[in-house]
Each structure stands twice: as structure tokens, then as C-alpha cells.
Coordinates of C-alpha atoms in Angstrom, one line a residue:
M1 CA 42.3 166.5 21.6
V2 CA 39.1 166.8 23.8
K3 CA 40.0 163.6 25.6
R4 CA 43.6 164.7 26.2
A5 CA 42.3 168.0 27.6
F6 CA 39.9 166.1 29.9
D7 CA 42.7 163.8 31.0
L8 CA 45.1 166.7 31.7
S9 CA 42.5 168.7 33.5
V10 CA 41.3 165.9 35.8
A11 CA 44.9 164.6 36.5
S12 CA 46.2 168.1 37.3
I13 CA 43.3 168.9 39.6
A14 CA 43.4 165.5 41.3
L15 CA 47.2 165.7 41.8
L16 CA 46.8 169.1 43.4
L17 CA 43.8 168.3 45.6
L18 CA 45.0 164.8 46.6
S19 CA 48.7 165.8 47.2
P20 CA 48.4 165.6 51.0
L21 CA 46.9 162.1 50.7
L22 CA 49.5 161.0 48.1
L23 CA 52.3 162.3 50.4
G24 CA 50.8 160.4 53.4
V25 CA 50.5 157.2 51.4
A26 CA 54.1 157.6 50.2
I27 CA 55.4 158.0 53.8
A28 CA 53.3 155.1 55.0
V29 CA 54.7 152.8 52.3
R30 CA 58.3 153.7 53.1
L31 CA 57.8 153.3 56.9
D32 CA 55.9 150.0 56.5
S33 CA 58.6 148.0 54.7
P34 CA 62.0 148.5 53.1
G35 CA 61.9 149.4 49.4
P36 CA 60.8 152.2 47.0
V37 CA 57.5 154.1 47.3
F38 CA 56.5 153.1 43.7
Y39 CA 56.1 149.8 42.1
R40 CA 57.0 150.0 38.4
Q41 CA 56.0 147.3 36.0
Q42 CA 56.0 147.0 32.2
R43 CA 52.5 147.3 30.7
V44 CA 51.3 147.4 27.1
G45 CA 49.9 150.8 26.0
R46 CA 48.4 152.3 22.9
G47 CA 49.5 150.6 19.7
G48 CA 51.4 148.0 21.6
R49 CA 53.9 150.4 23.0
I50 CA 55.6 149.3 26.3
F51 CA 55.6 151.7 29.2
R52 CA 56.3 151.4 32.9
I53 CA 53.2 152.0 35.1
H54 CA 53.3 153.7 38.5
K55 CA 51.6 152.1 41.5
F56 CA 52.2 152.7 45.2
R57 CA 54.1 149.6 46.3
T58 CA 51.9 147.1 48.2
M59 CA 54.2 144.1 48.3
A60 CA 57.5 143.3 49.9
H61 CA 60.2 144.7 47.6
A62 CA 61.9 142.1 45.4
P63 CA 64.9 143.7 43.7
Q64 CA 65.1 140.9 41.1
G65 CA 61.4 140.7 40.5
G66 CA 60.1 137.2 40.3
G67 CA 57.0 135.6 41.8
P68 CA 53.7 135.1 40.0
L69 CA 52.2 138.0 37.9
L70 CA 48.8 137.5 39.4
T71 CA 48.0 138.4 42.9
V72 CA 45.7 135.8 44.4
G73 CA 43.7 136.2 47.6
E74 CA 45.8 136.8 50.8
D75 CA 49.1 136.8 49.0
R76 CA 51.9 136.6 51.5
R77 CA 53.9 139.2 49.6
I78 CA 51.4 142.0 50.5
T79 CA 52.5 144.3 53.2
R80 CA 50.3 145.6 56.0
I81 CA 49.7 149.0 54.5
G82 CA 49.5 147.3 51.1
R83 CA 46.5 145.4 52.1
F84 CA 44.6 148.6 52.9
L85 CA 45.9 150.3 49.7
R86 CA 44.7 147.4 47.5
H87 CA 41.3 147.2 49.2
S88 CA 40.7 151.0 48.9
K89 CA 42.4 151.1 45.4
W90 CA 44.5 154.0 46.6
D91 CA 47.6 152.3 45.2
E92 CA 46.2 153.1 41.7
L93 CA 46.2 156.9 42.4
A94 CA 49.9 157.0 41.5
Q95 CA 48.8 156.4 37.9
L96 CA 47.7 160.0 37.8
I97 CA 51.4 160.6 37.0
D98 CA 51.1 158.3 34.0
V99 CA 48.0 160.3 32.8
W100 CA 49.8 163.6 33.2
R101 CA 52.8 162.2 31.3
G102 CA 50.6 161.0 28.4
D103 CA 51.1 157.3 28.8
M104 CA 47.5 156.7 30.1
S105 CA 44.1 158.2 30.2
I106 CA 41.7 158.7 33.2
V107 CA 39.3 156.3 31.5
G108 CA 40.3 153.5 29.2
P109 CA 41.0 149.7 29.1
R110 CA 43.3 148.7 32.0
P111 CA 46.8 148.1 30.7
E112 CA 47.9 144.5 30.8
V113 CA 51.4 142.9 31.1
P114 CA 52.9 141.7 27.8
R115 CA 52.6 138.0 28.9
Y116 CA 48.8 138.2 28.8
V117 CA 48.5 140.5 25.9
A118 CA 50.1 137.7 23.9
H119 CA 46.8 135.8 24.5
Y120 CA 44.7 138.5 22.9
P121 CA 43.0 137.5 19.7
E122 CA 44.4 139.6 16.9
A123 CA 41.1 141.5 16.1
L124 CA 40.5 142.4 19.8
R125 CA 44.1 143.2 20.4
T126 CA 44.0 145.8 17.6
Q127 CA 40.8 147.3 18.9
V128 CA 41.6 147.4 22.6
L129 CA 45.1 148.8 22.0
S130 CA 43.8 151.5 19.6
V131 CA 43.2 153.8 22.6
K132 CA 45.3 154.8 25.6
P133 CA 44.9 152.5 28.6
G134 CA 43.1 154.0 31.6
I135 CA 43.1 154.2 35.3
T136 CA 39.5 153.0 35.4
D137 CA 36.8 151.6 33.2
D138 CA 33.6 149.5 33.6
C139 CA 35.7 146.4 33.2
S140 CA 38.1 147.2 36.1
L141 CA 35.1 148.1 38.3
D142 CA 33.3 144.8 37.5
F143 CA 36.5 142.9 38.2
R144 CA 37.6 144.8 41.3
D145 CA 37.5 141.7 43.4
E146 CA 39.3 139.5 40.9
S147 CA 42.1 138.5 43.3
D148 CA 39.5 136.9 45.7
W149 CA 37.8 135.0 42.8
L150 CA 41.2 133.6 41.6
A151 CA 42.0 132.4 45.1
R152 CA 39.2 129.8 44.7
S153 CA 40.8 128.3 41.6
A154 CA 43.1 125.4 41.6
D155 CA 45.0 127.0 38.7
P156 CA 44.6 130.8 38.9
E157 CA 46.6 131.6 35.8
R158 CA 44.7 129.1 33.6
T159 CA 41.4 130.5 35.0
Y160 CA 42.5 134.0 34.3
V161 CA 43.6 133.3 30.7
D162 CA 40.7 131.0 29.8
E163 CA 37.8 132.4 31.7
I164 CA 38.4 136.0 32.9
L165 CA 40.5 137.5 30.1
P166 CA 37.9 136.8 27.3
I167 CA 35.2 138.6 29.4
K168 CA 37.6 141.5 30.1
L169 CA 38.4 141.9 26.4
A170 CA 34.8 141.9 25.4
L171 CA 34.0 144.7 28.0
Q172 CA 37.0 146.7 26.9
A173 CA 36.2 146.4 23.2
R174 CA 32.7 147.6 24.0
Y175 CA 34.2 150.7 25.7
V176 CA 36.4 151.4 22.7
A177 CA 33.4 151.1 20.4
D178 CA 31.2 153.4 22.5
A179 CA 33.8 155.8 23.9
S180 CA 32.8 159.4 24.3
L181 CA 33.3 162.2 26.8
L182 CA 29.9 161.5 28.3
T183 CA 30.9 157.8 28.8
D184 CA 34.1 158.9 30.5
V185 CA 32.2 161.2 32.9
R186 CA 29.8 158.4 33.7
I187 CA 32.6 156.0 34.5
V188 CA 34.5 158.5 36.6
A189 CA 31.2 159.0 38.6
R190 CA 30.8 155.3 39.0
T191 CA 34.4 154.8 40.1
A192 CA 33.9 157.4 42.8
A193 CA 30.8 155.6 44.0
V194 CA 32.5 152.2 44.1
L195 CA 35.6 153.6 45.9
L196 CA 33.4 155.2 48.6
G197 CA 31.5 152.0 48.9
R198 CA 34.7 150.0 49.5
I199 CA 35.8 152.4 52.2
A200 CA 32.4 152.2 53.8
G201 CA 32.7 148.4 53.8
R202 CA 29.9 147.5 51.3
R203 CA 29.7 143.9 50.1
K204 CA 32.1 142.7 47.4
A205 CA 31.2 142.3 43.7
S206 CA 30.1 139.0 42.2
P207 CA 32.2 137.8 39.3
P208 CA 30.8 138.3 35.8
T209 CA 29.9 134.8 34.4
S210 CA 29.7 135.5 30.6
Q211 CA 30.8 138.0 28.0
P212 CA 28.5 141.0 27.4

């Protein structure tokens, strides 16, 4: 109940304060390329429940879907405004809607697509999916430049499944084990610092090389 109250309070205040920015992003997305403002994709939520996440659209609209699930490096599908949104992470702000609706939390393991959840070991799957997914967590901050790292791989999907996903799961499981309101406040503060650093053009993160 405390976490839900925290989520509702932060999401409501953020939606109110950021409404001019969110409106501006929505207009920019519509003017930049044909298609909807939001990109909706199936993700796996708490207890394995499927929901459709909100993101501001950053790629050329493909009505039938298709294309790789992973975004690697300078993906040609990314629009002009989409490149900025992905770098600044402003595309993720649309997930405040998902928090307000109760599908997500402000802080929690990032929700994955069903295809990659199928690779979760059973014990870690149960643990990571025991809480609502979040907009941010330490794992998503550590892996904020994942797309660039995958661009160096000859087989990005295999690299993701075999090398990156196990590290992510270990970090997410650690969050679930240590979750508290204080932890969430710390992660929100860290997220704000990282986002400000990206806008200021600070250097990119180095990829984690092993599980914690």
C-alpha cells in the first residue's frame, strides 16, 4: 500500500508538472513522421500478466509490426525526433500513464517482452515477476547504453540472451530482495542525475561485465 501510494503520488505530480513537455513531445512525434504518438508493445508484468506498455514512438510506424525486437546502434527505423527522445530517455515518460493505471511502478525491474522472458530461469522468473515492473531501476540505469554495446556484436540477439540478460536478471533479483521505500527514493534520485547528465552530454556508461 505504501509503494502504491508513492507511485500514485509521484506519477500524478509528474504528469501535472511535465504536461507541457509531454504535450510538446507528442506534437513533435506527430509532425516528425506519420503514425501514432504512442508505441504500444506487449510486456510481461507482475505474476506473468501481459500488458501493453506506453512509449512515445521513436521509430517509423509499421502497422503490421515486424522487424527485430532489439534496437541496435543507429537503427534505420529511428526517426529524427526519436533519436533525441531515445538519448534523453524522454520516450519513457509516457510510462507514467502505466504507473497511474496500476500496470507499473515508478521503480521496479524493467518489463521485458514475452520472447525474452521465456529465457528466464524458473527461480529468477518467479522472483523478478513477483513485483510490478518499473520505469526505472539500477539495472536500467547501468544498461542505459545497451543499444550501442549490442551494435558491436556480430549476433546481437545471442549476445543479449547469453551475456546481457543474465546480468540484468541478477541485478533485478537483487532489487526485489532489497526493495524498500528508501531504495526507491535513492533510485529516483539517481535516475534524475543520470538524465541530467545525458542532456548535458556526459560520457556514456561502460557495460557491466559480470553478475553482481
